């Protein structure tokens, strides 16, 4: 047996069904080991960032680790924007790299950086390079385990090509794959949280991204209903997945410090949420002065990082919620009834806002809100939305309430080009589920090559492109600098003329449809779902310029 065969054996031991990648000559032993292996399917991307984002989408949708292989120094560099996204979102992506042979690592050889792992160490949980052939399987098992153990996150392993192709002996002992157990809170920590909750008159629950990631969607619902809590989702700048069904009568929208329910709160319980991811230096605190704060998060370094908290549990959402549900008493019926009655006007206002999208501009160009309203009438409730629409996203989701956990995937990392390839990973994790990549026209061009992989792998995803012909985030930055709104001048670096996204998608073998009026949205999405292959729906939409925050 040679080392690359043992590498593949580790993947099989972990139940890893896909190996995403873009190879070069250094991966020859590994490609030979994968040849004809029915349990591990190689999924080729045409750019390293596409390969990493596909693995990232698969990891998030499967709630387990995903593995991607890059090529030497240059391939790692090309994939780093998406490694950074995985790092910011704590996605368990294991990045492997076929490095050049050990004999030229210190001789300034082709594509050589002797300590390649140092380049990605700041954006991974662990980065290392194998030193001996018989340690490859051990090292791969270790980075898989580190990536998938809470707090999860990407890891990196570089393996020189001569070690991949070297003979190795059979293992004397099994490696013992699988993540380490999730930490549990101590009794004192749980008791402190229970004391604050039971002593609160107007508590609010904020459900964060770690709730779906840790499989705690049932428990968060149970806690909200047991205590009759108003529920907000994590601030959208760091939100990566929905933890609570937006159709639930206790759901009241996204967290913001000026939300009416937050203004009245005397306690805020953040479960699996980041506090906070800042885009600009804040002009005021992101927490209200009158409310006590509880934070539950798997990363102890995240607790109290920017703002002090009154109680905390350093654990994944699911074990923490199980402990709380067991320990906290049920409030009196009159308390629960009063809380639900207080929620009702806020919920009614939210539903009126959703309904108002029906009267927004029908086009051309379409308002983003109207597009969302028409899309939600057609897309099945189980549809997964993989979002990278940047400036248009708030307007879309203000008119597109989701069915619940697992219905939304997004990144807070900011590395563009994530959305379309991530949607392929989501589709691979659950092929029967409809998947829509909601992307901006600018974001699309960072990873449009993903259409080729979608066609080759038979992944019938829909790319719903919000095409306003520009980088609206850049325009918003200019207007923020000028202290004005609606600046009509054509600054450099903003407009994107001359791109026919549909023709580009067709060039890779995908289907394409163009829409510019509300009446066209429903038929276009039905055609896209029925065509049985990857499809781009090029929606000509009006510019949305929410203020930078």
Coordinates of N, CA and C in Angstrom, one line a residue, residues 183-409:
X183 N -18.6 20.1 24.5 CA -18.5 20.4 25.9 C -19.9 20.8 26.5
X184 N -20.1 20.5 27.8 CA -21.3 20.8 28.4 C -21.1 21.8 29.5
X185 N -22.1 22.6 29.8 CA -22.0 23.6 30.8 C -22.0 23.0 32.2
X186 N -21.3 23.7 33.2 CA -21.4 23.3 34.6 C -22.7 23.7 35.2
X187 N -23.0 23.0 36.3 CA -24.3 23.3 37.0 C -24.4 24.8 37.4
X188 N -23.3 25.4 37.8 CA -23.4 26.8 38.2 C -23.7 27.7 37.1
X189 N -23.1 27.4 35.9 CA -23.4 28.3 34.7 C -24.9 28.2 34.3
X190 N -25.4 26.9 34.3 CA -26.8 26.8 34.0 C -27.7 27.5 35.0
X191 N -27.4 27.3 36.3 CA -28.2 27.9 37.3 C -28.2 29.4 37.2
X192 N -27.0 30.0 36.8 CA -27.0 31.5 36.7 C -27.9 32.0 35.6
X193 N -27.9 31.2 34.5 CA -28.8 31.6 33.3 C -30.2 31.4 33.7
X194 N -30.6 30.3 34.4 CA -31.9 30.1 34.8 C -32.4 31.2 35.8
X195 N -31.6 31.6 36.7 CA -31.9 32.7 37.6 C -32.3 34.0 36.9
X196 N -31.4 34.3 35.9 CA -31.7 35.6 35.2 C -33.0 35.5 34.4
X197 N -33.2 34.3 33.8 CA -34.4 34.1 32.9 C -35.7 34.2 33.8
X198 N -35.7 33.5 34.9 CA -36.9 33.4 35.7 C -37.2 34.7 36.4
X199 N -36.1 35.6 36.6 CA -36.3 36.9 37.2 C -36.6 38.0 36.3
X200 N -36.7 37.7 35.0 CA -36.9 38.7 33.9 C -38.4 38.9 33.7
X201 N -38.8 40.1 33.4 CA -40.2 40.4 33.0 C -40.4 40.4 31.5
X202 N -39.4 40.9 30.8 CA -39.5 41.1 29.3 C -38.3 40.5 28.6
X203 N -38.1 39.2 28.7 CA -37.0 38.6 28.1 C -37.2 38.4 26.5
X204 N -36.1 38.5 25.8 CA -36.1 38.2 24.4 C -35.0 37.2 24.0
X205 N -35.4 36.3 23.1 CA -34.5 35.2 22.7 C -33.9 35.6 21.3
X206 N -32.6 35.6 21.1 CA -32.0 35.8 19.8 C -31.3 34.5 19.4
X207 N -31.8 33.9 18.3 CA -31.4 32.6 17.8 C -30.3 32.8 16.8
X208 N -29.1 32.2 17.0 CA -27.9 32.5 16.1 C -27.6 31.3 15.3
X209 N -26.6 31.5 14.5 CA -26.2 30.5 13.4 C -25.7 29.2 14.0
X210 N -25.2 29.1 15.2 CA -24.8 27.8 15.8 C -26.0 26.9 16.1
X211 N -27.2 27.5 16.1 CA -28.4 26.6 16.4 C -28.6 25.6 15.3
X212 N -28.7 26.0 14.1 CA -28.8 24.9 13.0 C -27.5 24.1 12.9
X213 N -26.4 24.8 13.0 CA -25.1 24.1 12.8 C -24.9 23.0 13.9
X214 N -25.5 23.1 15.1 CA -25.4 22.1 16.1 C -26.6 21.2 16.2
X215 N -27.5 21.4 15.3 CA -28.7 20.5 15.2 C -29.7 20.8 16.4
X216 N -29.8 22.1 16.7 CA -30.6 22.4 17.9 C -31.9 23.1 17.5
X217 N -32.4 22.9 16.3 CA -33.6 23.6 15.9 C -34.9 23.2 16.7
X218 N -34.9 22.0 17.0 CA -36.1 21.5 17.9 C -36.0 22.1 19.3
X219 N -34.8 22.2 19.8 CA -34.6 22.7 21.2 C -34.9 24.2 21.3
X220 N -34.5 24.9 20.3 CA -34.7 26.4 20.4 C -36.2 26.7 20.3
X221 N -36.9 25.9 19.5 CA -38.3 26.0 19.4 C -39.0 25.7 20.7
X222 N -38.5 24.6 21.3 CA -39.1 24.2 22.6 C -38.9 25.2 23.7
X223 N -37.7 25.8 23.7 CA -37.5 26.9 24.7 C -38.3 28.1 24.5
X224 N -38.4 28.5 23.2 CA -39.2 29.7 22.9 C -40.7 29.5 23.3
X225 N -41.2 28.3 23.0 CA -42.6 28.0 23.3 C -42.8 27.8 24.8
X226 N -41.9 27.2 25.5 CA -42.0 26.9 26.9 C -42.1 28.2 27.7
X227 N -41.3 29.2 27.3 CA -41.2 30.4 28.1 C -42.0 31.6 27.4
X228 N -42.6 31.3 26.2 CA -43.4 32.3 25.5 C -42.6 33.5 25.2
X229 N -41.4 33.3 24.6 CA -40.4 34.3 24.3 C -40.6 34.9 22.9
X230 N -40.5 36.2 22.8 CA -40.3 36.8 21.4 C -38.9 36.4 20.9
X231 N -38.9 36.1 19.6 CA -37.7 35.5 19.0 C -37.2 36.4 17.9
X232 N -35.9 36.8 17.9 CA -35.3 37.5 16.8 C -34.2 36.5 16.3
X233 N -33.8 36.7 15.0 CA -32.6 36.0 14.5 C -31.4 36.8 14.7
X234 N -30.2 36.2 14.7 CA -28.9 36.9 14.8 C -28.8 38.0 13.8
X235 N -28.1 39.1 14.2 CA -27.8 40.2 13.3 C -27.4 39.7 11.9
X236 N -28.0 40.2 10.8 CA -27.8 39.6 9.5 C -26.3 39.7 9.0
X237 N -25.5 40.6 9.6 CA -24.2 40.7 9.1 C -23.4 39.4 9.4
X238 N -23.7 38.7 10.5 CA -23.0 37.5 10.9 C -23.9 36.2 10.7
X239 N -25.1 36.4 10.3 CA -26.0 35.3 10.2 C -25.6 34.4 9.0
X240 N -25.5 33.1 9.3 CA -25.2 32.1 8.3 C -26.2 31.1 8.0
X241 N -27.2 31.0 8.9 CA -28.3 30.0 8.7 C -29.4 30.3 9.7
X242 N -30.7 30.1 9.3 CA -31.8 30.4 10.1 C -32.0 29.3 11.2
X243 N -32.2 29.8 12.4 CA -32.4 28.9 13.5 C -33.8 28.7 13.9
X244 N -34.7 29.5 13.4 CA -36.1 29.6 13.9 C -37.0 29.8 12.7
X245 N -38.1 29.1 12.6 CA -39.0 29.3 11.5 C -39.6 30.7 11.5
X246 N -39.5 31.4 10.4 CA -40.0 32.8 10.3 C -41.5 32.8 10.3
X247 N -42.1 31.7 9.9 CA -43.6 31.7 9.9 C -44.2 31.5 11.3
X248 N -43.4 31.2 12.3 CA -43.8 31.0 13.6 C -44.3 32.3 14.2
X249 N -45.5 32.3 15.0 CA -46.0 33.6 15.5 C -45.2 34.3 16.5
X250 N -44.2 33.7 17.0 CA -43.3 34.3 18.0 C -42.0 35.0 17.3
X251 N -41.8 34.7 16.0 CA -40.7 35.3 15.3 C -41.0 36.7 14.9
X252 N -40.0 37.6 15.2 CA -40.2 39.0 15.0 C -39.2 39.7 14.1
X253 N -38.4 38.9 13.4 CA -37.4 39.6 12.5 C -36.0 39.4 13.0
X254 N -35.1 40.2 12.4 CA -33.7 40.2 12.7 C -33.3 41.2 13.9
X255 N -32.3 40.8 14.6 CA -31.8 41.7 15.7 C -31.3 43.0 15.2
X256 N -31.7 44.0 15.9 CA -31.1 45.3 15.7 C -31.3 46.1 17.0
X257 N -30.5 46.9 17.4 CA -30.6 47.6 18.7 C -31.8 48.5 18.8
X258 N -32.3 49.0 17.7 CA -33.5 49.8 17.7 C -34.8 49.1 17.4
X259 N -34.7 47.7 17.4 CA -35.9 47.0 17.2 C -36.9 47.3 18.3
X260 N -38.2 47.5 18.1 CA -39.1 47.8 19.2 C -39.1 46.9 20.4
X261 N -39.0 45.6 20.1 CA -39.0 44.6 21.2 C -37.7 44.6 22.0
X262 N -36.6 45.0 21.3 CA -35.3 45.2 22.1 C -35.4 46.4 23.0
X263 N -36.0 47.5 22.5 CA -36.1 48.7 23.3 C -36.8 48.4 24.6
X264 N -37.7 47.4 24.6 CA -38.5 47.2 25.8 C -37.9 46.0 26.6
X265 N -36.9 45.3 26.1 CA -36.4 44.1 26.8 C -35.7 44.5 28.1
X266 N -35.8 43.6 29.1 CA -34.9 43.8 30.3 C -33.9 42.7 30.4
X267 N -34.0 41.7 29.4 CA -33.0 40.6 29.3 C -33.0 40.1 27.9
X268 N -31.8 39.8 27.4 CA -31.6 39.3 26.0 C -30.8 38.0 26.1
X269 N -31.3 36.9 25.7 CA -30.6 35.6 25.7 C -30.2 35.3 24.2
X270 N -28.9 35.4 24.0 CA -28.3 35.1 22.7 C -27.8 33.7 22.7
X271 N -28.4 32.9 21.8 CA -28.0 31.4 21.7 C -27.3 31.2 20.4
X272 N -26.0 30.9 20.5 CA -25.2 30.6 19.3 C -25.0 31.7 18.4
X273 N -25.0 33.0 18.9 CA -24.9 34.2 18.1 C -23.6 34.9 18.4
X274 N -23.1 35.6 17.3 CA -21.9 36.5 17.5 C -22.4 37.8 17.9
X275 N -21.7 38.4 18.8 CA -22.0 39.8 19.3 C -20.8 40.7 19.2
X276 N -20.6 41.3 18.1 CA -21.3 41.4 16.8 C -20.2 41.4 15.8
X277 N -20.5 41.4 14.5 CA -19.6 41.5 13.4 C -19.8 43.0 12.8
X278 N -18.8 43.8 13.1 CA -19.0 45.2 12.8 C -18.4 45.5 11.4
X279 N -19.2 46.3 10.7 CA -18.8 46.7 9.3 C -18.1 48.1 9.3
X280 N -18.5 48.9 10.2 CA -17.9 50.2 10.4 C -17.8 50.5 11.9
X281 N -16.9 51.4 12.3 CA -16.8 51.7 13.7 C -18.2 52.1 14.2
X282 N -18.7 51.5 15.3 CA -20.1 51.8 15.7 C -20.3 53.3 16.2
X283 N -21.4 53.9 15.9 CA -21.7 55.2 16.4 C -22.4 55.1 17.8
X284 N -22.9 53.9 18.1 CA -23.5 53.7 19.4 C -23.4 52.2 19.8
X285 N -23.5 51.8 21.0 CA -23.5 50.4 21.4 C -24.5 49.6 20.7
X286 N -24.2 48.4 20.4 CA -25.1 47.5 19.7 C -26.1 46.7 20.7
X287 N -25.9 47.0 22.0 CA -26.8 46.4 23.0 C -27.5 47.6 23.8
X288 N -28.7 47.4 24.1 CA -29.5 48.4 24.9 C -29.0 48.5 26.3
X289 N -28.9 49.7 26.9 CA -28.3 49.9 28.2 C -29.2 49.2 29.3
X290 N -30.5 49.1 29.1 CA -31.4 48.6 30.2 C -31.4 47.1 30.3
X291 N -30.9 46.4 29.4 CA -31.1 44.9 29.3 C -29.9 44.2 29.8
X292 N -30.1 43.1 30.6 CA -29.0 42.2 31.0 C -28.8 41.2 29.8
X293 N -27.6 40.7 29.7 CA -27.3 39.9 28.5 C -26.8 38.5 28.9
X294 N -27.3 37.5 28.3 CA -26.8 36.1 28.4 C -26.3 35.7 27.0
X295 N -25.1 35.1 27.0 CA -24.6 34.6 25.7 C -24.2 33.1 25.8
X296 N -24.7 32.3 24.9 CA -24.3 30.9 24.8 C -23.6 30.8 23.4
X297 N -22.4 30.3 23.4 CA -21.6 30.2 22.2 C -20.6 29.1 22.4
X298 N -20.3 28.3 21.3 CA -19.3 27.2 21.4 C -17.9 27.7 21.6
X299 N -17.6 28.9 21.1 CA -16.2 29.4 21.2 C -16.1 30.3 22.4
X300 N -15.4 29.9 23.5 CA -15.3 30.8 24.6 C -14.6 32.1 24.4
X301 N -13.8 32.2 23.3 CA -13.2 33.5 22.9 C -14.2 34.5 22.4
X302 N -15.4 34.0 22.0 CA -16.4 34.8 21.4 C -17.3 35.5 22.5
X303 N -17.3 34.9 23.6 CA -18.2 35.3 24.7 C -17.6 36.6 25.3
X304 N -18.3 37.7 25.3 CA -17.9 38.9 25.9 C -16.8 39.6 25.1
X305 N -16.6 39.3 23.9 CA -15.5 39.8 23.1 C -15.6 41.3 22.9
X306 N -16.7 41.8 22.6 CA -16.9 43.3 22.4 C -17.7 43.9 23.5
X307 N -18.7 43.2 24.1 CA -19.6 43.7 25.1 C -19.6 42.8 26.3
X308 N -19.6 43.3 27.5 CA -19.7 42.4 28.7 C -21.1 41.7 28.7
X309 N -21.1 40.5 29.3 CA -22.3 39.7 29.5 C -22.5 39.4 31.0
X310 N -23.8 39.2 31.4 CA -24.1 39.0 32.8 C -24.1 37.5 33.2
X311 N -24.2 36.6 32.2 CA -24.1 35.2 32.4 C -23.7 34.6 31.0
X312 N -23.0 33.4 31.0 CA -22.6 32.8 29.8 C -22.4 31.3 29.9
X313 N -22.6 30.6 28.8 CA -22.3 29.2 28.7 C -21.4 29.0 27.5
X314 N -20.2 28.4 27.7 CA -19.4 28.1 26.6 C -19.6 26.7 26.1
X315 N -20.6 26.6 25.2 CA -21.0 25.2 24.7 C -21.8 25.4 23.4
X316 N -21.9 24.3 22.6 CA -22.7 24.4 21.5 C -24.2 24.5 21.9
X317 N -25.0 25.0 20.9 CA -26.3 25.4 21.3 C -27.1 24.2 21.8
X318 N -27.0 23.0 21.1 CA -27.9 21.9 21.5 C -27.6 21.4 22.9
X319 N -26.4 21.1 23.4 CA -26.3 20.6 24.7 C -26.7 21.7 25.8
X320 N -26.4 23.0 25.4 CA -26.7 24.0 26.4 C -28.3 24.2 26.5
X321 N -29.0 24.1 25.4 CA -30.4 24.2 25.4 C -31.1 23.0 26.1
X322 N -30.5 21.8 25.9 CA -31.0 20.6 26.6 C -30.9 20.8 28.1
X323 N -29.8 21.4 28.6 CA -29.6 21.6 30.0 C -30.6 22.7 30.5
X324 N -30.8 23.7 29.7 CA -31.7 24.8 30.1 C -33.2 24.3 30.2
X325 N -33.5 23.5 29.2 CA -34.9 23.0 29.1 C -35.2 22.1 30.3
X326 N -34.2 21.4 30.8 CA -34.4 20.5 31.9 C -34.5 21.3 33.2
X327 N -33.7 22.4 33.3 CA -33.6 23.1 34.6 C -34.6 24.2 34.8
X328 N -35.1 24.8 33.7 CA -35.9 26.0 33.9 C -37.4 25.6 34.1
X329 N -38.0 26.3 35.1 CA -39.4 26.0 35.3 C -40.4 26.6 34.3
X330 N -41.5 26.1 34.1 CA -42.5 26.7 33.2 C -43.1 27.9 33.9
X331 N -43.2 29.0 33.2 CA -43.8 30.2 33.9 C -45.3 30.0 34.1
X332 N -45.9 30.8 35.0 CA -47.3 30.7 35.2 C -48.1 31.0 33.9
X333 N -49.3 30.4 33.8 CA -50.1 30.6 32.6 C -50.3 32.1 32.3
X334 N -50.6 32.9 33.3 CA -50.9 34.3 33.1 C -49.6 35.1 32.6
X335 N -48.4 34.6 33.0 CA -47.2 35.2 32.5 C -47.0 34.9 31.0
X336 N -47.2 33.6 30.6 CA -47.1 33.3 29.2 C -48.1 34.0 28.4
X337 N -49.4 34.1 28.9 CA -50.4 34.7 28.1 C -50.1 36.2 27.9
X338 N -49.5 36.9 28.9 CA -49.2 38.3 28.8 C -48.0 38.5 27.8
X339 N -47.1 37.6 27.8 CA -46.0 37.7 26.8 C -46.4 37.5 25.4
X340 N -47.3 36.5 25.2 CA -47.8 36.2 23.8 C -48.6 37.4 23.3
X341 N -49.4 38.0 24.2 CA -50.2 39.2 23.9 C -49.3 40.4 23.5
X342 N -48.2 40.5 24.2 CA -47.2 41.6 23.9 C -46.5 41.4 22.6
X343 N -46.4 40.1 22.2 CA -45.7 39.8 20.9 C -46.6 40.2 19.7
X344 N -47.9 40.0 19.9 CA -48.9 40.1 18.8 C -48.8 41.3 17.9
X345 N -48.7 42.5 18.5 CA -48.7 43.7 17.6 C -47.4 43.8 16.8
X346 N -46.3 43.3 17.4 CA -45.0 43.3 16.6 C -45.1 42.3 15.4
X347 N -45.7 41.2 15.7 CA -45.8 40.2 14.7 C -46.8 40.7 13.5
X348 N -47.8 41.3 13.9 CA -48.8 41.8 12.9 C -48.1 42.9 12.0
X349 N -47.2 43.7 12.6 CA -46.5 44.7 11.8 C -45.5 44.0 10.8
X350 N -44.9 42.9 11.3 CA -44.0 42.2 10.4 C -44.7 41.6 9.2
X351 N -45.9 41.0 9.5 CA -46.7 40.4 8.4 C -47.2 41.4 7.4
X352 N -47.5 42.6 7.9 CA -47.9 43.7 7.0 C -46.8 44.1 6.1
X353 N -45.6 44.1 6.6 CA -44.4 44.4 5.8 C -44.2 43.4 4.7
X354 N -44.3 42.1 5.1 CA -44.2 41.1 4.1 C -45.2 41.2 3.0
X355 N -46.4 41.5 3.4 CA -47.5 41.6 2.4 C -47.4 42.8 1.5
X356 N -46.7 43.9 2.0 CA -46.6 45.1 1.2 C -45.8 44.9 -0.1
X357 N -45.0 43.8 -0.2 CA -44.2 43.6 -1.3 C -45.1 43.4 -2.6
X358 N -46.3 42.9 -2.4 CA -47.2 42.7 -3.6 C -47.5 43.9 -4.3
X359 N -47.4 45.1 -3.7 CA -47.7 46.3 -4.3 C -46.5 47.1 -4.8
X360 N -45.3 46.5 -4.7 CA -44.1 47.2 -5.1 C -43.9 47.1 -6.6
X361 N -42.9 47.8 -7.1 CA -42.7 47.9 -8.6 C -42.6 46.6 -9.3
X362 N -43.5 46.5 -10.4 CA -43.5 45.2 -11.1 C -42.6 45.1 -12.3
X363 N -41.9 46.3 -12.6 CA -40.9 46.3 -13.6 C -41.5 46.7 -15.0
X364 N -40.5 46.8 -16.0 CA -39.1 46.7 -15.7 C -38.5 48.1 -15.3
X365 N -37.4 48.1 -14.5 CA -36.9 46.9 -13.8 C -37.7 46.5 -12.6
X366 N -37.6 45.3 -12.2 CA -38.4 44.7 -11.0 C -37.8 45.3 -9.7
X367 N -38.7 45.6 -8.8 CA -38.2 45.8 -7.4 C -37.8 44.5 -6.8
X368 N -36.8 44.5 -6.0 CA -36.3 43.2 -5.4 C -37.4 42.7 -4.5
X369 N -38.1 43.5 -3.8 CA -39.2 43.1 -3.0 C -40.3 42.3 -3.8
X370 N -40.6 42.9 -4.9 CA -41.7 42.2 -5.8 C -41.2 40.9 -6.3
X371 N -39.9 40.9 -6.7 CA -39.3 39.6 -7.1 C -39.4 38.6 -6.0
X372 N -39.1 38.9 -4.8 CA -39.2 38.0 -3.7 C -40.6 37.5 -3.5
X373 N -41.6 38.5 -3.6 CA -43.0 38.1 -3.4 C -43.4 37.1 -4.4
X374 N -43.0 37.3 -5.7 CA -43.4 36.4 -6.7 C -42.7 35.0 -6.6
X375 N -41.4 35.1 -6.2 CA -40.7 33.8 -6.0 C -41.3 33.0 -4.9
X376 N -41.7 33.6 -3.8 CA -42.2 32.8 -2.7 C -43.6 32.2 -3.0
X377 N -44.3 32.6 -4.0 CA -45.5 32.0 -4.4 C -45.3 30.8 -5.2
X378 N -44.1 30.6 -5.8 CA -43.8 29.5 -6.7 C -42.9 28.4 -6.1
X379 N -41.8 28.9 -5.4 CA -40.8 27.9 -4.9 C -41.4 27.1 -3.8
X380 N -41.1 25.8 -3.8 CA -41.7 24.9 -2.7 C -41.2 25.3 -1.4
X381 N -41.9 25.1 -0.3 CA -41.5 25.5 1.1 C -40.2 24.9 1.5
X382 N -39.8 23.7 1.0 CA -38.6 23.1 1.4 C -37.4 23.6 0.7
X383 N -37.5 24.6 -0.2 CA -36.4 25.1 -1.0 C -35.3 25.6 -0.1
X384 N -34.1 25.3 -0.4 CA -32.9 25.9 0.3 C -32.4 27.1 -0.5
X385 N -32.3 28.2 0.1 CA -31.8 29.4 -0.5 C -30.3 29.6 0.0
X386 N -29.4 29.7 -1.0 CA -28.0 29.9 -0.7 C -27.7 31.4 -1.2
X387 N -27.6 32.3 -0.2 CA -27.6 33.7 -0.6 C -26.3 34.4 -0.6
X388 N -26.0 35.1 -1.7 CA -24.8 36.0 -1.7 C -25.3 37.2 -2.6
X389 N -26.3 37.8 -2.2 CA -26.9 38.9 -3.0 C -26.4 40.3 -2.5
X390 N -25.6 40.3 -1.4 CA -25.0 41.5 -0.9 C -26.0 42.6 -0.7
X391 N -26.0 43.7 -1.4 CA -26.8 44.9 -1.1 C -28.3 44.6 -1.3
X392 N -28.6 43.7 -2.2 CA -30.0 43.5 -2.5 C -30.7 42.5 -1.5
X393 N -29.8 41.8 -0.7 CA -30.4 40.7 0.1 C -31.4 41.3 1.2
X394 N -31.1 42.4 1.9 CA -32.1 42.8 2.9 C -33.5 43.0 2.2
X395 N -33.6 43.7 1.1 CA -34.9 43.9 0.4 C -35.5 42.6 0.0
X396 N -34.8 41.6 -0.4 CA -35.3 40.3 -0.7 C -35.9 39.6 0.5
X397 N -35.2 39.5 1.5 CA -35.6 38.7 2.7 C -36.7 39.4 3.5
X398 N -36.8 40.7 3.4 CA -37.9 41.5 4.0 C -39.2 41.1 3.4
X399 N -39.2 40.4 2.2 CA -40.4 40.0 1.6 C -40.4 38.5 1.3
X400 N -39.5 37.8 1.9 CA -39.5 36.3 1.6 C -39.3 35.6 2.9
X401 N -40.3 35.4 3.7 CA -40.2 34.7 5.0 C -39.9 33.2 4.7
X402 N -38.9 32.7 5.5 CA -38.5 31.3 5.2 C -39.3 30.3 6.1
X403 N -39.2 29.1 5.6 CA -40.0 28.0 6.3 C -39.3 27.5 7.6
X404 N -38.0 27.8 7.7 CA -37.3 27.4 9.0 C -35.9 27.0 8.8
X405 N -35.4 26.2 9.8 CA -34.0 25.8 9.8 C -33.6 25.0 8.6
X406 N -32.4 25.3 8.1 CA -32.0 24.6 6.9 C -32.5 25.2 5.6
X407 N -33.3 26.3 5.7 CA -33.8 26.9 4.5 C -32.9 28.0 4.0
X408 N -31.9 28.4 4.7 CA -31.1 29.5 4.3 C -29.6 29.2 4.6
X409 N -28.8 29.5 3.7 CA -27.3 29.3 3.9 C -26.7 30.6 3.4

